[in-house]
Coordinates of C-alpha atoms in Angstrom, one line a residue:
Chain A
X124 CA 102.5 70.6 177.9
X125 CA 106.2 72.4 177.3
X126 CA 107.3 71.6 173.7
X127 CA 110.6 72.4 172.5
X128 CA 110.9 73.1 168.9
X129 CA 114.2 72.3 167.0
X130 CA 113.8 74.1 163.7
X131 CA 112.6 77.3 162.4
X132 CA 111.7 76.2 159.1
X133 CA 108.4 75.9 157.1
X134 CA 107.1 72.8 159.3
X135 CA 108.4 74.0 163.1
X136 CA 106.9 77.6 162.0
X137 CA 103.4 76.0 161.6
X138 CA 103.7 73.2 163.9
X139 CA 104.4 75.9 166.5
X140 CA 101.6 78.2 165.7
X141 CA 99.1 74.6 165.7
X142 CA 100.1 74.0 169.2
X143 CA 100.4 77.5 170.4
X144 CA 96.7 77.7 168.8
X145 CA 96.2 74.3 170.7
X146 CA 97.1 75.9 173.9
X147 CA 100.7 74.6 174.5
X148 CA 103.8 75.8 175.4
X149 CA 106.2 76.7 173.1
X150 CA 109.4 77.0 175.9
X151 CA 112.1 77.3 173.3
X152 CA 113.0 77.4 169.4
X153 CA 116.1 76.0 168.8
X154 CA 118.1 77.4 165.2
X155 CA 121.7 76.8 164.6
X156 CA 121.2 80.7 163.2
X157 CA 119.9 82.8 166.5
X158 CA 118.2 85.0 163.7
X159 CA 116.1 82.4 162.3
X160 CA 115.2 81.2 166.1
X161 CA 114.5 84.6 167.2
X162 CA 112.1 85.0 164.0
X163 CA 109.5 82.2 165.1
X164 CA 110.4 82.0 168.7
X165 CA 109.4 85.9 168.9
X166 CA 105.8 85.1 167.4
X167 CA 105.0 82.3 169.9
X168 CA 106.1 83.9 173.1
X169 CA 108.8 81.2 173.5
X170 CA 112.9 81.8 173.8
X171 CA 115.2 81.5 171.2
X172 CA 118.7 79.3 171.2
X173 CA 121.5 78.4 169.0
X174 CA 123.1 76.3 171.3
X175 CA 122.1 73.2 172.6
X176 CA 123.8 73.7 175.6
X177 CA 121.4 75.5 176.3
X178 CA 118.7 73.4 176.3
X179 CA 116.0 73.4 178.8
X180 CA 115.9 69.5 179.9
X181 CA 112.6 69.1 181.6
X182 CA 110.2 70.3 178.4
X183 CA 107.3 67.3 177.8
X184 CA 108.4 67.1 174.2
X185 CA 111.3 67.8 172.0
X186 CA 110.6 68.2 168.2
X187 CA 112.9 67.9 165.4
X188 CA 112.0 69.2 162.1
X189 CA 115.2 70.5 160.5
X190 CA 116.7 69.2 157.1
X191 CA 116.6 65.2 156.3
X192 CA 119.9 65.0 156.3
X193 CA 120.5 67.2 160.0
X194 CA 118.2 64.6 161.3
X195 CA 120.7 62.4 162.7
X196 CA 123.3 64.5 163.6
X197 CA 121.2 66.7 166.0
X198 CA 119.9 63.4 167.5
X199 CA 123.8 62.6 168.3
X200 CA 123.8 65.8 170.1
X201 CA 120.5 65.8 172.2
X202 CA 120.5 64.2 175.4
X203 CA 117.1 64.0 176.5
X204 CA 116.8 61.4 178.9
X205 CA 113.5 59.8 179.4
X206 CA 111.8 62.7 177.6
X207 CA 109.7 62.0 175.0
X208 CA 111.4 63.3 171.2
X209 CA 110.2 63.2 167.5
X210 CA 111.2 64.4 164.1
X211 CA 108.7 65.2 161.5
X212 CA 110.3 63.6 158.8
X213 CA 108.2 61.6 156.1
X214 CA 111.1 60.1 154.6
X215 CA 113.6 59.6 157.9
X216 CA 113.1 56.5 160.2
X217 CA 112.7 56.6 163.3
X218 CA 115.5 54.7 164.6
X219 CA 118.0 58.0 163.6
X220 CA 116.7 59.2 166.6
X221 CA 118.2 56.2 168.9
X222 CA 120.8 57.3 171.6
X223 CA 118.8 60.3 172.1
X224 CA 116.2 59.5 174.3
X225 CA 114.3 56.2 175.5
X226 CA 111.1 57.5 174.3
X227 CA 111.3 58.3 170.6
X228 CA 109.1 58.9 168.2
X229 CA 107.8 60.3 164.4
X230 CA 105.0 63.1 164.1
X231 CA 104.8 63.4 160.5
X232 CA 102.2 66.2 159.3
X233 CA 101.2 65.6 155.5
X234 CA 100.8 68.5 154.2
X235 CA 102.9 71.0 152.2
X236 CA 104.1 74.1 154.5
X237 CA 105.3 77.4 153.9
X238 CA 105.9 80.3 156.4
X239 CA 103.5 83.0 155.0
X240 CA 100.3 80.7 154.3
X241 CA 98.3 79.5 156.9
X242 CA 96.6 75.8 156.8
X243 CA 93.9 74.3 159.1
X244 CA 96.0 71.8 160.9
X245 CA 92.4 69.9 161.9
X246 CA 92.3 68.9 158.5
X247 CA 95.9 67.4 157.9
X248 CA 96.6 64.0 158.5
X249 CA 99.3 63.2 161.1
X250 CA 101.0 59.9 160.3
X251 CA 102.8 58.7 164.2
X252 CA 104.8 56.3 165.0
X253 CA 106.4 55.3 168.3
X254 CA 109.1 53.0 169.7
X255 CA 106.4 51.5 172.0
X256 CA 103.1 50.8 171.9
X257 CA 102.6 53.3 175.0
X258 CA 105.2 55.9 173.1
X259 CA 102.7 55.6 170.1
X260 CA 99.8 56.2 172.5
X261 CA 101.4 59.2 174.0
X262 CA 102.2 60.6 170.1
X263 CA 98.9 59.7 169.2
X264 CA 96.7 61.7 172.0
X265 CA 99.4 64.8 171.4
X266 CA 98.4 64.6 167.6
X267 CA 94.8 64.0 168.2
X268 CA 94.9 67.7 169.9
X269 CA 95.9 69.5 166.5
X270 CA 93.8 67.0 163.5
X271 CA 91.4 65.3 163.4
X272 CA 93.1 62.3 161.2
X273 CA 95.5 61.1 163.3
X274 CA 97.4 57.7 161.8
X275 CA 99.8 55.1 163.0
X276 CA 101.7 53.8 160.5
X277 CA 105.2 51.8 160.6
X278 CA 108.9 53.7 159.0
X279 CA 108.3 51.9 156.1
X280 CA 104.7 53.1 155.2
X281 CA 105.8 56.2 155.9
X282 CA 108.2 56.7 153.4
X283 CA 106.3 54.8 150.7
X284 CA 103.8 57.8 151.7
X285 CA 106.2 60.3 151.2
X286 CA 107.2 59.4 148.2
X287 CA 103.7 58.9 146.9
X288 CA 103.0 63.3 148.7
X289 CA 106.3 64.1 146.4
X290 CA 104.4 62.8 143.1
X291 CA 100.9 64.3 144.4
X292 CA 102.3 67.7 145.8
X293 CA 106.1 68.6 144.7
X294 CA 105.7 66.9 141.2
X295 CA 102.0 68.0 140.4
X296 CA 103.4 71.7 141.2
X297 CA 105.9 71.3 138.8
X298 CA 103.7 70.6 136.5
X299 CA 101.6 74.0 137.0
X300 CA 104.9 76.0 136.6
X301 CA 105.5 74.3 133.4
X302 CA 102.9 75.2 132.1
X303 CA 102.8 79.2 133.1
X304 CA 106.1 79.3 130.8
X305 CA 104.8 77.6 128.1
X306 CA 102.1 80.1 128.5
X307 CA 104.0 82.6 129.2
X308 CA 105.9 82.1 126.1
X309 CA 102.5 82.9 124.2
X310 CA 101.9 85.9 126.1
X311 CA 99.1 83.9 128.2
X312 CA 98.2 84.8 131.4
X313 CA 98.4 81.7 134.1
X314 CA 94.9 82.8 135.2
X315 CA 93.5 80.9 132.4
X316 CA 94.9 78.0 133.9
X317 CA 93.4 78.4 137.6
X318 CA 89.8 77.6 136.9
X319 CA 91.2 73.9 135.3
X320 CA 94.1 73.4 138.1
X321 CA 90.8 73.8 140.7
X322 CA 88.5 71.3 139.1
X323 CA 91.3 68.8 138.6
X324 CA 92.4 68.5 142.7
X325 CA 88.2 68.8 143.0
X326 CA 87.4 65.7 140.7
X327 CA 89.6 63.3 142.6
X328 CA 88.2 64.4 145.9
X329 CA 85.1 62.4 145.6
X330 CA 86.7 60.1 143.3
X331 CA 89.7 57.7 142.3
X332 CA 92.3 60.1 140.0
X333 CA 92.4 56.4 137.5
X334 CA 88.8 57.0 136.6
X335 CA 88.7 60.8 136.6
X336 CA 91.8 60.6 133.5
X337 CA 90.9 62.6 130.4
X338 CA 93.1 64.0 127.5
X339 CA 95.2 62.3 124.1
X340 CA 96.9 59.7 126.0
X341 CA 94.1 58.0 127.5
X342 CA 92.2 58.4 124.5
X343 CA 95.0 57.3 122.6
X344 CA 94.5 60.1 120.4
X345 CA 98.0 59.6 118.6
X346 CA 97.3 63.0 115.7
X347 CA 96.7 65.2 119.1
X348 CA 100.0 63.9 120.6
X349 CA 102.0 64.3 117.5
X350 CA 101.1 67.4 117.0
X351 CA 102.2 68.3 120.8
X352 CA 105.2 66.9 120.4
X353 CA 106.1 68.7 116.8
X354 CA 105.5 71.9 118.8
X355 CA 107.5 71.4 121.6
X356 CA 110.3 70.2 119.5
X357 CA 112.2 72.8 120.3
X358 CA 112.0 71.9 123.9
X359 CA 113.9 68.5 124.4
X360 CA 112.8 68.7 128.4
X361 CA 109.1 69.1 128.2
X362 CA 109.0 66.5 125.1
X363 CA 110.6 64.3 127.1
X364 CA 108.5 64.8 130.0
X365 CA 105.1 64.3 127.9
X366 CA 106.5 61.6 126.2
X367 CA 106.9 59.5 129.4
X368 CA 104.1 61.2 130.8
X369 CA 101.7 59.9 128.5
X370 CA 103.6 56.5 127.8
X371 CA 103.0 56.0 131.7
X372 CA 99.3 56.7 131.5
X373 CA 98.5 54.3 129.2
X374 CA 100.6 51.8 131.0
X375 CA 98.6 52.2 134.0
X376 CA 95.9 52.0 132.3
X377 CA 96.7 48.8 130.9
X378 CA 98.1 47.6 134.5
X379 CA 94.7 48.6 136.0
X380 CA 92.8 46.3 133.2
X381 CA 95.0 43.8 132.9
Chain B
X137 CA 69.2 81.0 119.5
X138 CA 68.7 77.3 117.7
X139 CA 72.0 75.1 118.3
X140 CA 73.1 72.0 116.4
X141 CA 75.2 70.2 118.6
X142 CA 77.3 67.7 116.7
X143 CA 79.0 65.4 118.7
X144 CA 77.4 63.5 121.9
X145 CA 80.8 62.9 124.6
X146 CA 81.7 64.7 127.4
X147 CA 82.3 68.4 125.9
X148 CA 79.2 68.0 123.8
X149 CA 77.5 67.1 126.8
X150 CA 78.6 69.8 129.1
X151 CA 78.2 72.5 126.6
X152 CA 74.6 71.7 125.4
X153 CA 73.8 71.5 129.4
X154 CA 75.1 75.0 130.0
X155 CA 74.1 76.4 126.6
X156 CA 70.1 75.1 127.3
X157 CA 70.4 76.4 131.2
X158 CA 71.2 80.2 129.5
X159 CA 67.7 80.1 127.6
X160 CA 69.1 78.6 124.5
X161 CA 67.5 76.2 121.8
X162 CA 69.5 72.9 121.4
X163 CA 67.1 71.7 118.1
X164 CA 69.1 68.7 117.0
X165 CA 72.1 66.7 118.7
X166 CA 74.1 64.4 116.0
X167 CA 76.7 61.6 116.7
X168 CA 77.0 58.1 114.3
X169 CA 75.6 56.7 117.2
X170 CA 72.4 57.1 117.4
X171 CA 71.6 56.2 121.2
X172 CA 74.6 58.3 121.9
X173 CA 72.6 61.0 120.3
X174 CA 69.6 59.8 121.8
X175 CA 71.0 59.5 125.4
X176 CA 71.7 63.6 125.0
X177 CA 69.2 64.6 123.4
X178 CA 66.7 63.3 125.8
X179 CA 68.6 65.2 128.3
X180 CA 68.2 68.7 126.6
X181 CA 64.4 68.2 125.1
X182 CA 66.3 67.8 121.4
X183 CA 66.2 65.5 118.1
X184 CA 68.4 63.2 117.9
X185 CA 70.0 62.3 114.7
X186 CA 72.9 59.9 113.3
X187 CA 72.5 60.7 109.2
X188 CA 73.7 64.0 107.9
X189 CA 71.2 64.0 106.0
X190 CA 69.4 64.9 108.1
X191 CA 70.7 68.1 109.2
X192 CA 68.6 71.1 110.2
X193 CA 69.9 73.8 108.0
X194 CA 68.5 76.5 109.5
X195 CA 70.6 76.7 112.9
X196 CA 72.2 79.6 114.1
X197 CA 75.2 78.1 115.7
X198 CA 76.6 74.2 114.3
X199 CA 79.1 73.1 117.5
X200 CA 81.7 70.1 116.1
X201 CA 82.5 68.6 119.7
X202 CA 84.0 65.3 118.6
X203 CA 87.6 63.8 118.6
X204 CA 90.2 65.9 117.3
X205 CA 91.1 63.3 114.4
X206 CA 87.3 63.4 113.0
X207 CA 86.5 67.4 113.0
X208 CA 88.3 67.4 109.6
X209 CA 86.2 64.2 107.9
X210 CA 82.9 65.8 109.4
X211 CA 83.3 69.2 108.3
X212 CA 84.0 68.2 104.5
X213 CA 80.3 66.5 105.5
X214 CA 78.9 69.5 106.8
X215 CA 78.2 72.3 104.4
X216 CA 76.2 74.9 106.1
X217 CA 76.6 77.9 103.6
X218 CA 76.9 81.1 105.5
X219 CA 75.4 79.5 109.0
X220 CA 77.9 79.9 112.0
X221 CA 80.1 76.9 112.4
X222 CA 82.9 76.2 114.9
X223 CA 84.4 73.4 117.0
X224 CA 85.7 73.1 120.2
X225 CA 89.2 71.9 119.8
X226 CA 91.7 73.1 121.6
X227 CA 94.9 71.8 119.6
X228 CA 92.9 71.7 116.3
X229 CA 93.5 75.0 113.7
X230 CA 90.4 77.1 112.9
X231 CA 91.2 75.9 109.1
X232 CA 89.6 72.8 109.0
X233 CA 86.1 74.2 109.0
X234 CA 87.0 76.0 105.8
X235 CA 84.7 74.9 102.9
X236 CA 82.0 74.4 105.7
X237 CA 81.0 77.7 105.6
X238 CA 81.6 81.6 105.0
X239 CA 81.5 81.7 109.1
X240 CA 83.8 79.7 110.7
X241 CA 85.5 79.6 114.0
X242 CA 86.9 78.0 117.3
X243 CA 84.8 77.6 120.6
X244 CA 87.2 76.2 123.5
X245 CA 86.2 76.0 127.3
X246 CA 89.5 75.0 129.3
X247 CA 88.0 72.8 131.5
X248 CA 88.1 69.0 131.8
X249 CA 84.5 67.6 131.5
X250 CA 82.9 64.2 132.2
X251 CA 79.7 63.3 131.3
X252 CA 78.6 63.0 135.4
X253 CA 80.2 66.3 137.1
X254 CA 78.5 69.3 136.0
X255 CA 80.8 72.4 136.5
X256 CA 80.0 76.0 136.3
X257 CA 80.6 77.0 133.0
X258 CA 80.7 81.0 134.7
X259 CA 83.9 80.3 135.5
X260 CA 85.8 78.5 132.8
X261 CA 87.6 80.3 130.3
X262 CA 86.9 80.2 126.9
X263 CA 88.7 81.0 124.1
X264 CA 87.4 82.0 120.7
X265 CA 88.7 83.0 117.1
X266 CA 86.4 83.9 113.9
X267 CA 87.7 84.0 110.2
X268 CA 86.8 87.6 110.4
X269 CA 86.9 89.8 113.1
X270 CA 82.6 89.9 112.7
X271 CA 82.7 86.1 112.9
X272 CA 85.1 86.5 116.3
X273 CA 82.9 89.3 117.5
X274 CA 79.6 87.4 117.1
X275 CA 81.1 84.0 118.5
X276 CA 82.4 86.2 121.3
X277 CA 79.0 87.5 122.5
X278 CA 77.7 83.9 122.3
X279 CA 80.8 82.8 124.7
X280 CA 79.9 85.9 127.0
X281 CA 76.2 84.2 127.7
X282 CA 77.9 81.2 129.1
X283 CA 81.1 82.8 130.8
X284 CA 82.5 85.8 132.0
X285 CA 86.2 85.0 130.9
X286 CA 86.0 85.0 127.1
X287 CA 89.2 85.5 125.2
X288 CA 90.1 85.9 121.4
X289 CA 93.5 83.9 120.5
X290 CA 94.8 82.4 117.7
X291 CA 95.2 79.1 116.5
X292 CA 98.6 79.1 117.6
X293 CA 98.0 80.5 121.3
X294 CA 95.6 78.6 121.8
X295 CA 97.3 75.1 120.8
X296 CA 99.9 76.3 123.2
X297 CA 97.3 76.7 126.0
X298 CA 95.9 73.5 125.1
X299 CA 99.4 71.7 125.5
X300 CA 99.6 74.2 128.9
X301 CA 96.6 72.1 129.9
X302 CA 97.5 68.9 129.2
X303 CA 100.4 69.6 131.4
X304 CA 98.7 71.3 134.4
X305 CA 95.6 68.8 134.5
X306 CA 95.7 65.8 132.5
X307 CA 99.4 64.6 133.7
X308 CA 98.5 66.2 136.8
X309 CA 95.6 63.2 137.5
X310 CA 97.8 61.0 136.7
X311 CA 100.7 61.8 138.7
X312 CA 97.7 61.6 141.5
X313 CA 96.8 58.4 139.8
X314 CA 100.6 57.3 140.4
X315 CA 100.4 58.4 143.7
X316 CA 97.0 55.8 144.7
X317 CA 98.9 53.0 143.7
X318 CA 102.0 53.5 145.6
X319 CA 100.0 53.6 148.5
X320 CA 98.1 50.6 147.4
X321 CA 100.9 49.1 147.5
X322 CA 101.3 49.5 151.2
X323 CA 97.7 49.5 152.2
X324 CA 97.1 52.9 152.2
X325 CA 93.9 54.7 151.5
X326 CA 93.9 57.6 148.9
X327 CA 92.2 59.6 151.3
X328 CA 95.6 60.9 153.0
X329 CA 96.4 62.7 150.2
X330 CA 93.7 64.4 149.4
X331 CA 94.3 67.7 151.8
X332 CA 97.9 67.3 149.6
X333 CA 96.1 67.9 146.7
X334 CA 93.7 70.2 147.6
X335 CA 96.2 72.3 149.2
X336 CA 98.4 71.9 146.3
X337 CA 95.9 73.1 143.7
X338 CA 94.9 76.2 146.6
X339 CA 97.9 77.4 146.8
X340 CA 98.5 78.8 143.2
X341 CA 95.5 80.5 142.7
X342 CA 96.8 83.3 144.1
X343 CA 100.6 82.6 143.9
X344 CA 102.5 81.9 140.7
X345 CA 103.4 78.5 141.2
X346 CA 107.4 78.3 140.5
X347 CA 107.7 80.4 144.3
X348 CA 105.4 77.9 145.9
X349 CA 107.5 74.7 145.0
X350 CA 108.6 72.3 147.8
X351 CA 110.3 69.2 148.3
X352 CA 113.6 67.4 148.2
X353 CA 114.7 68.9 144.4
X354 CA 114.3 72.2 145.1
X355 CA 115.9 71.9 147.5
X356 CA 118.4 70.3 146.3
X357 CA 118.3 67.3 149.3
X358 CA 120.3 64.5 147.3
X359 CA 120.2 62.3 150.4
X360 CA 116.2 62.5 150.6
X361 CA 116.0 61.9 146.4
X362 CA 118.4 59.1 146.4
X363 CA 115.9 57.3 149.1
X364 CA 113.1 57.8 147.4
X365 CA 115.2 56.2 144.1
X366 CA 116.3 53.2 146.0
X367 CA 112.7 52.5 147.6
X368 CA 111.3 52.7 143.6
X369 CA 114.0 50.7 142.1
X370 CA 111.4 47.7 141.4
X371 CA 109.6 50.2 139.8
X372 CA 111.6 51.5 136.2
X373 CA 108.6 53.8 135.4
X374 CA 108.0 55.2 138.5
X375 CA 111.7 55.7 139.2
X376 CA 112.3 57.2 135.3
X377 CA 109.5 59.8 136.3
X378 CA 111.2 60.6 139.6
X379 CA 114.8 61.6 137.9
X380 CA 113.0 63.3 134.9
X381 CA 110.7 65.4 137.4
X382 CA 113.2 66.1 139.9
X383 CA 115.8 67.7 137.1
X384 CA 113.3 69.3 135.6
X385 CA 112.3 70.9 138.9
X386 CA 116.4 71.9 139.1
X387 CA 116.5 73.0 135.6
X388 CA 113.5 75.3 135.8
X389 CA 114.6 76.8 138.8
X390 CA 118.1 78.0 137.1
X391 CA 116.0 78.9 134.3
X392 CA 114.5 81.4 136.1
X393 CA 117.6 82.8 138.4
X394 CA 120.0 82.9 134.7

């Protein structure tokens, strides 16, 4: 199969590598910067472009993962016929990519990239979609060559998933950095931190997260909160942030009894 | 070494498992409860008790593992002369033990425990303080039996590590908790987000975690956020959350580029 990869970011960079892994053909990487295209496109044998002029019109599949909001405008400006093209955007529906192509399509890998650290694509679940039932098919037997959890699910879905990675992923990292300056602040290493951060993503493997909640809120321990909160009065952000934080857990624990 | 383990939850529980396991004597377990104590007790070949009265007084090492807001009411119940004494609060000051003994102290493993997962206690930091620096030194050597990362703070570090943790674990599970029901919501099994997760957790163990943030607010992609806000609009909480995280993700960021 000739792919065409449109993006050089954190998702193209290890989609590419999955399917090079996988034995594809990775015939071009396309970057509005020739730089940033030459970058991947040099590690997986394939040719860089910055034009879409240039363009090689008889690849298998075309794959978009550039910015949310570049999405829609590339898709104005790829032709592709009856070739088959996707974006890998969680939150994006597929219709942006109308116009472009009669077989369209959303390969959405849930997993949080970056260029210098490897992941076992296997593992990752792919969440397809496709603007027919034999589109989906096609997705889904592409897909099915790089993980092993391969899912169909509708725009809508999609983006509720999305949303729910954001919490799980973008949010829960936040949450680590916060706490390495509060540390930090004390002259504490963020080592002592690791062994917890481990065993917290471990409990809810085997488990649902409700049931696995410890600490003040849940025991409604209201002396242990106050006392948080007195010392991080002199940080309105993280007060805030516990506050609501711990207001939240007991609401859902409340929602999940009531 | 004999051990009076007062307290019978998950900490208690943990502790006395790992304590017994390294060739110590667990000789009496307390709580009010007595088949609380009883449940434990039976566990580590012990005596369970649930009067003060009936106290052995000739422990080595008394361990207070019970809620923060009763450490203070037990220890004016516990006087054990110039017998070791600490608990094994993490946002609680060494000073409430005073008048238990001459020896007092603070025991904390930074871990969260239930009563079913056992963890390797090798691995778990601990941190200690002693009223004098041969109370430290001695409660020090007994924390080296159970783990190789024993540290000395003070009451004030280690409050701020404890807050640290609340932070990087117990919102953590619930942002993943947060997460399970959004996908509820659309018939989604928690299972798709568990690589997430993992990965999540993985990938600061050897990175400081403010360099490995993704998503829309670091990036700064309004159009994705502003989605993600309209599609939680039914939900004030959720949505609350979302804006509070998000800036704070911005805010940390020019934090640490000012």
């Amino acid at each position: 199969m000739n792919i065409v990869l449109v993006g050089s970011g954190n998702v193209a960079t290890q989609l590419g590598r999955a399917f090079k892994m996988a034995g594809q053909d990775i015939v071009q990487v396309w970057s509005r910067n020739i730089d940033h295209a030459r970058e991947l496109a040099d590690t997986l044998a394939s040719e860089p472009i910055s034009d879409l002029f240039d363009l090689d019109k008889n690849a298998d599949l075309y794959i978009i993962s550039v910015k949310d909001e570049a999405i829609k405008q590339l898709a104005h400006e790829l032709k592709v016929g009856d070739k088959l093209i996707v974006h890998t955007s969680g939150s994006t529906g597929m219709d942006v990519l109308e116009g472009s192509s009669t077989k369209i399509g959303v390969f959405y890998p849930l997993q949080t990239f970056s260029k210098v650290k490897s992941v076992d694509f296997r593992l990752i679940p792919i969440a397809i979609e496709g603007n027919t039932p034999e589109v989906a098919s096609t997705i889904h037997a592409i897909a099915d060559r790089l993980s092993e959890k391969v899912i169909e699910l509708s725009s809508e879905q999609r983006k509720a998933l999305h949303i729910a990675a954001v919490f799980a992923c973008n949010f829960t990292n936040h949450l680590f950095a916060l706490s390495q300056e509060l540390l930090s602040e004390q002259n504490l290493d963020f080592d002592l931190l690791r062994p917890l951060i481990t065993e917290t993503a471990s409990k809810v493997q085997l488990n649902d997260p409700i049931t696995m909640q410890t600490g003040p809120a849940v025991r409604r321990d209201q002396s242990t909160m106050d006392a948080h909160l007195d010392l991080l009065s002199d940080k309105p952000e993280l007060k805030e942030l516990y506050q609501k934080l711990s207001q939240s857990i007991v609401n859902l624990h409340e929602r999940s009894q009531g």
